[in-house]
XYZ file of C-alpha atoms in Angstrom:
564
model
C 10.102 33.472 -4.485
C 7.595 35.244 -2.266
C 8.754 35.527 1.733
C 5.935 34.561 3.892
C 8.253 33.348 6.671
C 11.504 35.464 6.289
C 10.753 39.506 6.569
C 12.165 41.615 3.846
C 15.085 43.248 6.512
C 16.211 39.797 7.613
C 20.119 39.822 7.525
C 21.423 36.816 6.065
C 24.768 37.333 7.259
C 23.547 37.778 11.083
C 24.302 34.960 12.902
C 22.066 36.306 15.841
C 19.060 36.446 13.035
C 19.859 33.344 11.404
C 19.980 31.474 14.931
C 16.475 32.978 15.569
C 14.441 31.939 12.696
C 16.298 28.522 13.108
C 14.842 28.176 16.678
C 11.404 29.682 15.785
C 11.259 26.358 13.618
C 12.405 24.032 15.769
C 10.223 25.227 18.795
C 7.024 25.864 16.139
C 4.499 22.879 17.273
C 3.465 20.812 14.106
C 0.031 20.087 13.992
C -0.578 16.100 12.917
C -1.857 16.842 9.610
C 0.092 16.670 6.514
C -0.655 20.029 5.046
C 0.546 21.329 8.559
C 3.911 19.402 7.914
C 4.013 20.324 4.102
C 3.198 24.621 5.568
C 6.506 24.376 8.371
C 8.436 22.412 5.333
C 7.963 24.945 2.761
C 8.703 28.143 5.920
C 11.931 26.134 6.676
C 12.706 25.814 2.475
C 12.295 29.558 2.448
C 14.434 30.166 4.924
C 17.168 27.854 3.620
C 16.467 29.428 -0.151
C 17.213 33.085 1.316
C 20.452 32.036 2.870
C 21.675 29.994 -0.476
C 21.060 32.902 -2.653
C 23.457 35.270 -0.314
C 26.152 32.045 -0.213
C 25.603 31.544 -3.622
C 26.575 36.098 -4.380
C 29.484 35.812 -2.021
C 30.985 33.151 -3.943
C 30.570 34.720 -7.135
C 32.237 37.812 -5.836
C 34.965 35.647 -4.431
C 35.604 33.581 -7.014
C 35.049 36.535 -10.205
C 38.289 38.634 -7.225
C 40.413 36.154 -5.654
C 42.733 38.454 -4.688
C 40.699 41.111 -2.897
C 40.806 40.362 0.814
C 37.729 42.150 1.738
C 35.716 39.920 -0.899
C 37.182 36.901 0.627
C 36.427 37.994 3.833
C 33.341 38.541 3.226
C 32.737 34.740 1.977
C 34.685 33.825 4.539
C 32.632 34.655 7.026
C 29.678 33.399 5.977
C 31.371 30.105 5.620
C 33.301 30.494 9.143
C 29.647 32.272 11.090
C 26.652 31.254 9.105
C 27.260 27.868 7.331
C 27.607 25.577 10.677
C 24.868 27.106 12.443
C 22.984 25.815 9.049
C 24.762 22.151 9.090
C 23.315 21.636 13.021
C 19.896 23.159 12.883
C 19.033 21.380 9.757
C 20.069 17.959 11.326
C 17.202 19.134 14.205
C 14.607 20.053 12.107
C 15.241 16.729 9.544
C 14.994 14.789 12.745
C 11.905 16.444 13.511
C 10.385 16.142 10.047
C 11.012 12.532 9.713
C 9.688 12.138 13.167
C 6.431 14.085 12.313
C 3.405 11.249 12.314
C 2.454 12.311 8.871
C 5.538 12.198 7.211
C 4.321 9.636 5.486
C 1.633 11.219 3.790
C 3.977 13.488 1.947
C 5.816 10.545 -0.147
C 4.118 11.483 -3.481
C 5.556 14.941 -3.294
C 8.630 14.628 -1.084
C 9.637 10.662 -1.293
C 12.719 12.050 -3.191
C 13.760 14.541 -0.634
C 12.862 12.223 2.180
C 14.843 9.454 1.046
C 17.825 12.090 0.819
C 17.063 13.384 3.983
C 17.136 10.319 5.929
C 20.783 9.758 4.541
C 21.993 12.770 5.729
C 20.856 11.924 9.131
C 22.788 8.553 8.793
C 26.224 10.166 8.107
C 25.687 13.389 10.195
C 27.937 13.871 12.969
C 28.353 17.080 14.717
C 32.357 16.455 14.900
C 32.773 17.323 10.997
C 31.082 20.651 11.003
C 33.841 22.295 11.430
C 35.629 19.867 9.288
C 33.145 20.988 6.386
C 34.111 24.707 7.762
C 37.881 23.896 7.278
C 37.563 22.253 4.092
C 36.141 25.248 2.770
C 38.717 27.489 3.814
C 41.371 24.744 2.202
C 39.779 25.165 -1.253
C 39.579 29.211 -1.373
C 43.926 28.148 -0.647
C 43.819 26.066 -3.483
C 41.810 28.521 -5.913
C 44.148 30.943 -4.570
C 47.617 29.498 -5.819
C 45.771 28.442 -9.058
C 44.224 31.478 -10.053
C 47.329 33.215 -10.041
C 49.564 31.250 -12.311
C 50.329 33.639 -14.840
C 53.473 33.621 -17.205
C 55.280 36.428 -18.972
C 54.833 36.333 -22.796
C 55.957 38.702 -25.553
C 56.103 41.548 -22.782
C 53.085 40.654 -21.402
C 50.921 38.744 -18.385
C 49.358 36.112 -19.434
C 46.813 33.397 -17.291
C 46.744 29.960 -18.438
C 44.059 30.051 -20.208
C 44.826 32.872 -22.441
C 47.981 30.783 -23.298
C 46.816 28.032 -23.715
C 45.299 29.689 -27.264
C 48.391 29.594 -28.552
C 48.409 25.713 -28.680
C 45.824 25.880 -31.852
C 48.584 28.001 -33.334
C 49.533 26.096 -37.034
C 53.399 27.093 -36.517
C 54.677 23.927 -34.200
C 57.289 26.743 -32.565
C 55.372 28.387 -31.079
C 52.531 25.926 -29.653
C 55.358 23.838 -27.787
C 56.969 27.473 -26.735
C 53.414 27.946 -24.905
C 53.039 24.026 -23.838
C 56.960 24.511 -22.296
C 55.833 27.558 -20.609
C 52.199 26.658 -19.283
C 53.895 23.138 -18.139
C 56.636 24.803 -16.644
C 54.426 27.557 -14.595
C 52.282 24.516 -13.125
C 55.131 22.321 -12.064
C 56.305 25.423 -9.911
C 53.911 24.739 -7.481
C 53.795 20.946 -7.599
C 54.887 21.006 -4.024
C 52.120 23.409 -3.014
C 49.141 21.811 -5.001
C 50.690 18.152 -3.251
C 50.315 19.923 -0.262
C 47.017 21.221 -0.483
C 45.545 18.242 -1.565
C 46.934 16.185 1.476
C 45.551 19.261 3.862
C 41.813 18.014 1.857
C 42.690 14.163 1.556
C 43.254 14.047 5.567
C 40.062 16.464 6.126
C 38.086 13.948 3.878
C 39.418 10.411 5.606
C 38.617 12.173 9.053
C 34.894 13.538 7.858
C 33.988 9.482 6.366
C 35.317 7.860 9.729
C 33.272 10.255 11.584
C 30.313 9.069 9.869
C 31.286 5.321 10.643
C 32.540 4.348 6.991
C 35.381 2.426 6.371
C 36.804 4.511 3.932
C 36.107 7.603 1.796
C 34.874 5.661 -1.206
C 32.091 4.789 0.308
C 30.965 7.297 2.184
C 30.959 10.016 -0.653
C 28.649 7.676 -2.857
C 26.403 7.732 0.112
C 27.112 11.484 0.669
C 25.558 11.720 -3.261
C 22.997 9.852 -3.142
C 24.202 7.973 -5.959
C 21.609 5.091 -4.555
C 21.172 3.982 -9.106
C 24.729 2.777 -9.506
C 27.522 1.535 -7.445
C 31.359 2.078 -7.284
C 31.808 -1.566 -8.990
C 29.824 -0.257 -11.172
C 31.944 2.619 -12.109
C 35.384 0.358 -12.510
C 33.308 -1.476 -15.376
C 32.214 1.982 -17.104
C 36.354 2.500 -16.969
C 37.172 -1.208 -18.029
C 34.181 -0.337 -21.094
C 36.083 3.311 -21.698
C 39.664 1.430 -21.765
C 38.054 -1.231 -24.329
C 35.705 0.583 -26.508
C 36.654 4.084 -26.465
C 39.815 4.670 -26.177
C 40.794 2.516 -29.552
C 38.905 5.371 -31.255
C 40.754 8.119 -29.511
C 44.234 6.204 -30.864
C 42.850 5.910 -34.272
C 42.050 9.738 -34.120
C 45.710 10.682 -33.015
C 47.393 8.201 -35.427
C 45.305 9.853 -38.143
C 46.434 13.397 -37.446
C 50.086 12.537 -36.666
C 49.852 10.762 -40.374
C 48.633 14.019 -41.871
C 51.029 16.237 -40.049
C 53.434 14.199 -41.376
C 54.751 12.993 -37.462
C 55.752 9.624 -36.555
C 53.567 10.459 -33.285
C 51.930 13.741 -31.958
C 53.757 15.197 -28.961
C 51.545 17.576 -26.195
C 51.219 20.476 -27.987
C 50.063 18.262 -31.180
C 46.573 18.345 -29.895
C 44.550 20.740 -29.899
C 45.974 22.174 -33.436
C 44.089 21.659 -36.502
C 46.323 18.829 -38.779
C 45.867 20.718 -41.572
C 47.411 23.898 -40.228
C 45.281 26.051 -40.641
C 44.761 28.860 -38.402
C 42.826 28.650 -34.771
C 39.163 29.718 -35.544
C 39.067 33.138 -34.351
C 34.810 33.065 -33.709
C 34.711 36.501 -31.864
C 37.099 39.528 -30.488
C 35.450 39.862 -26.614
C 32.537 38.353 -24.112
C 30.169 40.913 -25.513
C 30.156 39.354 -28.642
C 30.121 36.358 -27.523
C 27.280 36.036 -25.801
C 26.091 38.164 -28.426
C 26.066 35.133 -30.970
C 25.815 32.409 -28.577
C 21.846 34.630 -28.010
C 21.408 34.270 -31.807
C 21.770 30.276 -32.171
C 19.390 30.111 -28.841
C 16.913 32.784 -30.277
C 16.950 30.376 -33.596
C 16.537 26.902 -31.967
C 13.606 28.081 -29.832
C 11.440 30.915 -28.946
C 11.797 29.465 -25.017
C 15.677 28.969 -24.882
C 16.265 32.696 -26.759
C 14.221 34.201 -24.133
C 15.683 32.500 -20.963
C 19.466 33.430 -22.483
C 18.554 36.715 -23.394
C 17.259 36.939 -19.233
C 20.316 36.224 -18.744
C 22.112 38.890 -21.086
C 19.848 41.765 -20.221
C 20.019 41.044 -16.137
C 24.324 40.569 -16.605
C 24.357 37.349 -15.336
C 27.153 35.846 -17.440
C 30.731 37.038 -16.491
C 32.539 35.237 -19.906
C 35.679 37.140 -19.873
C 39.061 35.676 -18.257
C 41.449 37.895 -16.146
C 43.809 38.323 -13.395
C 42.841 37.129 -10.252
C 39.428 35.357 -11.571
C 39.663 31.918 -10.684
C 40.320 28.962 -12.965
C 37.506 27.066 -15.218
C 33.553 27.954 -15.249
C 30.234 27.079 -13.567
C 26.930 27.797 -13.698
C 25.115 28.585 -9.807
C 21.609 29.272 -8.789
C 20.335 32.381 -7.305
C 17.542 30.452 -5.805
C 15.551 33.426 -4.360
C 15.211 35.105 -7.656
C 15.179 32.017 -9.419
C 17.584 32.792 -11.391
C 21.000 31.493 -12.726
C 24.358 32.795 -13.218
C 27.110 31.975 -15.649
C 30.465 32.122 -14.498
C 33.574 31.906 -17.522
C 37.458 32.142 -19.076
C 36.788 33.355 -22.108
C 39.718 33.943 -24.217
C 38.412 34.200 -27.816
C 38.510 30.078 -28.688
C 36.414 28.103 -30.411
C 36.331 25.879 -27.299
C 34.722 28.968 -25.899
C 31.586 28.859 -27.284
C 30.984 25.310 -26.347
C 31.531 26.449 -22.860
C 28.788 29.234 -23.245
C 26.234 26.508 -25.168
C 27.071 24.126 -22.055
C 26.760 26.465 -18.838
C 23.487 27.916 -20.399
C 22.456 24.421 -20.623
C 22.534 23.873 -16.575
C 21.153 27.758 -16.751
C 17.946 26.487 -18.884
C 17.759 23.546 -16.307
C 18.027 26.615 -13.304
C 15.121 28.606 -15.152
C 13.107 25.640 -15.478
C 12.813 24.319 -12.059
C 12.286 28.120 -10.783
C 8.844 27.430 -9.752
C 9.041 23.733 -8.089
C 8.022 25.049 -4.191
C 11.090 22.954 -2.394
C 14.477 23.789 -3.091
C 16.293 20.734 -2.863
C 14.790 19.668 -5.751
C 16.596 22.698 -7.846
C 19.520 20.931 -6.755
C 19.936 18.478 -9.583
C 21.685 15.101 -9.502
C 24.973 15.777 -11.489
C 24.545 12.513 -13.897
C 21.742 14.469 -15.496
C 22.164 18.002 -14.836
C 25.337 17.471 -17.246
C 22.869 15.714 -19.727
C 21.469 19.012 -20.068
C 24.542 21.169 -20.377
C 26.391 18.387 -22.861
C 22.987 17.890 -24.854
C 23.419 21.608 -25.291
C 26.364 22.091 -26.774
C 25.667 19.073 -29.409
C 22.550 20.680 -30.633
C 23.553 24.343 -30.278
C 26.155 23.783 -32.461
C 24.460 22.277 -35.012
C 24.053 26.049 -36.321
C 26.992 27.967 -35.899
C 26.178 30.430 -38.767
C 26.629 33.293 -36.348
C 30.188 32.844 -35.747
C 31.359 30.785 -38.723
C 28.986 32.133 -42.371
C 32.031 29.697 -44.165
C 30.624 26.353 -43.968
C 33.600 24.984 -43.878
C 34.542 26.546 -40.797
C 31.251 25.586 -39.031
C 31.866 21.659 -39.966
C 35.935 22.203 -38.515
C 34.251 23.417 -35.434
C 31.300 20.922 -35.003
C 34.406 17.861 -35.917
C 36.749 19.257 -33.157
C 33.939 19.227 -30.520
C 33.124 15.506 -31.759
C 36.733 14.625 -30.868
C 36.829 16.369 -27.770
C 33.769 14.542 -26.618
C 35.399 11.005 -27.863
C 38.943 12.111 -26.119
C 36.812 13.204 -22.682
C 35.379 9.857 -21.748
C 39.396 8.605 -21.344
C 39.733 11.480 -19.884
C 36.539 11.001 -17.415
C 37.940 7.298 -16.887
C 40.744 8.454 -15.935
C 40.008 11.472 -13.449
C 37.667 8.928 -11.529
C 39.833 5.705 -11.705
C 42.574 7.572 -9.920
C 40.393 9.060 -7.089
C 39.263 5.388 -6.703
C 42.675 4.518 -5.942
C 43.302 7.850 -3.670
C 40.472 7.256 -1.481
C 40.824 3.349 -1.420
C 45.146 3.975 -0.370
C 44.196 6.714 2.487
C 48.132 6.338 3.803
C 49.451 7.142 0.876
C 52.012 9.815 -0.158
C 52.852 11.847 -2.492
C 55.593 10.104 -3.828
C 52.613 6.904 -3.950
C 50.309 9.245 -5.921
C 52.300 9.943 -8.502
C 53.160 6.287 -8.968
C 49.147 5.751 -9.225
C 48.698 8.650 -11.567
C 50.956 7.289 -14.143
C 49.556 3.703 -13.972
C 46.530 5.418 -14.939
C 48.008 7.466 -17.483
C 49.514 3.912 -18.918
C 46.003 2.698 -18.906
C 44.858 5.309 -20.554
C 47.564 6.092 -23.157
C 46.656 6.783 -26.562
C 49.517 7.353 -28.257
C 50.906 11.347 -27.060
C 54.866 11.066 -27.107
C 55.665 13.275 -23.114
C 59.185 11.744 -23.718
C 61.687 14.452 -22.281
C 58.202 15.787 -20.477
C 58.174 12.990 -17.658
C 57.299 15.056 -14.306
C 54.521 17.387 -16.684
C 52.818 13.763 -17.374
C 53.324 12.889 -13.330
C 51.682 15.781 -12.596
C 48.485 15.958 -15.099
C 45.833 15.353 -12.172
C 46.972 18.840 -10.794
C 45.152 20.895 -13.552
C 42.076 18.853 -12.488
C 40.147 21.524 -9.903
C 37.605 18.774 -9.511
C 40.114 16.559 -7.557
C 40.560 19.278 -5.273
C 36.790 20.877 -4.919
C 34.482 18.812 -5.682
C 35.971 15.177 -5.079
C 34.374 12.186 -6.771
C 32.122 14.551 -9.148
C 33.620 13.563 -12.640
C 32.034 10.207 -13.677
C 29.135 12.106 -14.119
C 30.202 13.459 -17.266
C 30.988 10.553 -18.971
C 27.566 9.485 -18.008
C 25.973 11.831 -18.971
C 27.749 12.487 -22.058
C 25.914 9.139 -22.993
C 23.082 10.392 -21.960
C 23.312 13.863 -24.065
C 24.784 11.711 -27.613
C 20.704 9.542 -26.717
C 19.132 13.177 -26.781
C 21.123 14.680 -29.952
C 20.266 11.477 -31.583
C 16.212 12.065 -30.776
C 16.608 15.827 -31.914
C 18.384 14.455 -34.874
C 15.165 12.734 -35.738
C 12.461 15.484 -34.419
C 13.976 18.368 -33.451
C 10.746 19.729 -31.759
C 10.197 16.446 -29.515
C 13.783 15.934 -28.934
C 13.306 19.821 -26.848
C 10.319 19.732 -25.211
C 11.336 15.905 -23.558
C 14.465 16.901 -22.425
C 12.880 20.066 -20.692
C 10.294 18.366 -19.334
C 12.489 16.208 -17.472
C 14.376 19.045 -16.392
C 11.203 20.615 -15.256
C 11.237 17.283 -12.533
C 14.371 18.789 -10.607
C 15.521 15.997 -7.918
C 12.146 15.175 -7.353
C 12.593 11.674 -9.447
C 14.880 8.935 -9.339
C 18.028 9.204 -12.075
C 16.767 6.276 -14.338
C 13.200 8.037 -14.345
C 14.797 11.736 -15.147
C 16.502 9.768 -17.957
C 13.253 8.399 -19.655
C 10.871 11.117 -19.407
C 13.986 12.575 -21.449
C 13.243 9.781 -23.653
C 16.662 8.352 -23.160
C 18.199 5.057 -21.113
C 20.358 5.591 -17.953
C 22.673 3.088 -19.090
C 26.881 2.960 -19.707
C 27.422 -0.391 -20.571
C 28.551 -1.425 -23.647
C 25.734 -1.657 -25.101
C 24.475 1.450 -25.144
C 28.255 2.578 -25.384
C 29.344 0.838 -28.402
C 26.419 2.159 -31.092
C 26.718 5.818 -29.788
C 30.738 5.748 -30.566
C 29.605 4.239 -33.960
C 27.431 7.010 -35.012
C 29.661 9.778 -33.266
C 32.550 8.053 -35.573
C 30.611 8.180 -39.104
C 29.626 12.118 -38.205
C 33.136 13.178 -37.818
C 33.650 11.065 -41.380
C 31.101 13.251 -43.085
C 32.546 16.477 -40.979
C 35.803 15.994 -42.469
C 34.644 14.991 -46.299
């Protein structure tokens, strides 16, 4: 982005500076002309893009070195100092814009944005500002205790996530020796995750009665604009998951347990491959990693091998895990440079290069919306920014010859994704079923929440024996960061796993075609409703059963040939 409004020695961390170019808008007289509205929109969009891009490094840093103080300090502070002068002068200057005689005249450009805007200004209340503040500072707690679970192995430190390797181990002694001990670490701070979350849950229910709603529920579906589809809505995308799905995910496990020779598989039965052979061992380090993940994107097209390679020649993917990184991976906009950034646990899986396919996916999505004028509209609605990341990893891994030359290997890869994807809509059933109940029971306790979590668990059961395990299988929802961060953002993925099966199926048919639509609906941003992002990707925004059912067919007959 080119500054025409901001000067090059603005500090973004100033809240003196930041205050000033905030006022400057809000006193600037709008002339009543349209382009005079669409010239103070786009000075007010660079302003906002300038102070995103410095959020957007501090969390990086903060999240890449939990335990430095400075760093978190440092994000801190911006959080604390800069983000709530943001949350009140951009409720002035929406008020303004929507009060501007002209506004009108923008709808073919900004109808989108407008439409988002004028919800804001329906739930904004100044009294949860520093509510947002404090619920900021509650997750850095949270990512604190999490991302330093660690557990002694063999003599040496180990996160979770470089355990949690060990569970593809073929010898059964030592998977459940690194299930007990993952399980174990996690349930030490069952009291202090139950705790955190109630220090959100109560910031939450106070933020949605602020804003006049009756209860949570609704007030986050407002909050996301999800204006295409409806909480009810969502219970019969769970009932479809419970009916549909999840009989394939029971067939799956009943199949392996058969030819492991178990009567049923047990925890750390899951992720191993049933015919004991060893984990896939794809690469030693993140170098080569991204490495390989640069080849299968320089082969599928000359435009994603160049925007990955960007991305490997600028160092903007951090793949590695360690000490005092936080949990899990995302993908984050530096939306003055227009550029993305990859954030990652590697630990040298085969579930690790689906990770890298899928966060480059939202990173292709970042590169291509780089030059639409108005921010907001980077800022993709999850239900298809996850069709991009999810469509990724199917067709990125339909040539894995950089990592696996053996065939055989490549097809034992591509059939445990396939499963993963058929065991994650449960999964995403699950995750959102129980935060319907959460948010819908805002008195309840902890002791109630674990009762709720294993009625969903029950609902969702497909066979895994946690007998002798009872509190680990209580306690499941804690590994779930979403729950805590980001609540209510998980049903997305289920949709739009549906909607990334449509797109492998159209590149399955013309590869070419099946590209350029998808990017070209990425190249929209926000700036189109969900069900219109969906069909210039020449797919349906649809999870009934109907488009449900005949996807889970043809997922089902691939694995069959995978496994021939």
């Amino acid at each position: 982005m080119i500054r025409n409004f901001i000067p090059a020695d603005f500090k973004s961390d100033d809240p003196k500076q930041v205050t000033e170019y905030y006022e400057k808008l809000v006193r600037e007289i709008i002339p009543e002309n349209a382009k005079a509205l669409r010239d103070w929109i786009l000075k007010w969009n660079e302003l906002t893009t300038v102070l995103s891009e410095e959020r957007a490094h501090r969390y990086v840093a903060m999240t890449s070195h939990t335990q430095d103080e400075s760093i978190a300090k440092a994000y801190m502070d911006f959080v604390e100092n800069i983000d709530p002068i943001c949350e009140d002068y951009n409720n002035k200057l929406e008020r303004k814009m929507i009060a501007h005689p002209n506004v009108t005249d923008l709808e073919s450009e900004f109808g989108v944005y407008f439409r988002d805007v004028r919800t804001s200004l329906e739930l904004f209340n100044k009294e949860n500002i520093p509510l947002f503040t404090q619920e900021s500072t509650e997750i850095q707690s949270y990512q604190k205790i999490t991302s330093t679970m660690s557990v002694e192995y063999h003599g040496e430190t180990k996160t979770l996530q470089q355990m949690a390797k060990l569970l593809s181990e073929p010898d059964r002694n030592v998977r459940e020796d690194a299930w007990r001990k993952i399980a174990s670490r996690r349930l030490q701070d069952k009291e202090r995750l139950d705790e955190a979350f109630d220090k959100l849950f109560k910031l939450r229910i106070q933020i949605s009665k602020n804003s006049g709603f009756y209860n949570y529920l609704d007030y986050i579906f407002k909050a996301k604009s999800r204006f295409d589809y409806s909480p009810e809505n969502c219970q019969t995308f769970h009932e479809s998951i419970e009916k549909i799905v999840l009989p394939y995910l029971a067939d799956l496990y009943r199949e392996k347990a058969k030819t492991m020779k178990l009567e049923r598989l047990r925890p750390w039965d899951t992720n191993v491959d049933a015919l004991s052979r060893p984990p896939l061992k794809p690469f030693q380090n993140g170098e080569e990693l991204i490495e390989k993940v640069g080849t299968i994107f320089d082969k599928l097209s000359p435009q994603t091998g160049a925007w990955f390679r960007t991305m490997q020649k600028e160092h903007l993917i951090d793949p590695d895990s360690r000490m005092g990184k936080a949990p899990g991976g995302y993908q984050i906009g530096f939306e003055e440079s227009g550029r993305p950034f990859i954030f990652m646990n590697a630990a040298g899986t085969d579930g690790d290069i689906y990770t890298l396919l899928h966060e480059s996916g939202h990173s292709f999505q970042q590169f291509s919306v780089a030059d639409i004028p108005l921010t907001a509209y980077h800022d993709i609605p999850s239900e298809f920014a996850e069709v991009s990341s999810m469509s990724m990893e199917l067709i990125g891994s339909t040539d894995l010859s950089p990592f696996y030359p053996n065939e055989e290997d490549a097809k034992r890869s591509r059939a445990s994704e396939l499963e993963e994807i058929i065991w994650l809509f449960p999964w995403v059933a699950s995750v959102d079923s129980f935060q319907h109940l959460l948010y819908t029971h805002p008195n309840h306790t902890a002791a109630d929440r674990k009762e709720m979590w294993l009625s969903v668990m029950d609902r969702y059961d497909a066979g895994i024996d946690y007998s002798g395990f009872e509190d680990e299988r209580a306690y499941l929802w804690q590994k779930q960061l979403h729950i805590f961060e980001v609540p209510f953002y998980y049903i997305e993925y289920g949709i739009a796993q549906l909607g990334a099966l449509q797109v492998w199926e159209n590149f399955k048919k013309n590869p070419a075609k099946g590209l350029s639509d998808l990017f070209a609906a990425e190249a929209l941003g926000s700036s189109r409703p969900l069900p219109e992002l969906f069909a210039r990707a020449g797919i349906r925004f649809d999870f009934s059963p109907a488009t449900i059912e005949p996807l889970m067919r043809d997922l089902s007959d691939e694995l069959t040939r995978l496994k021939r």
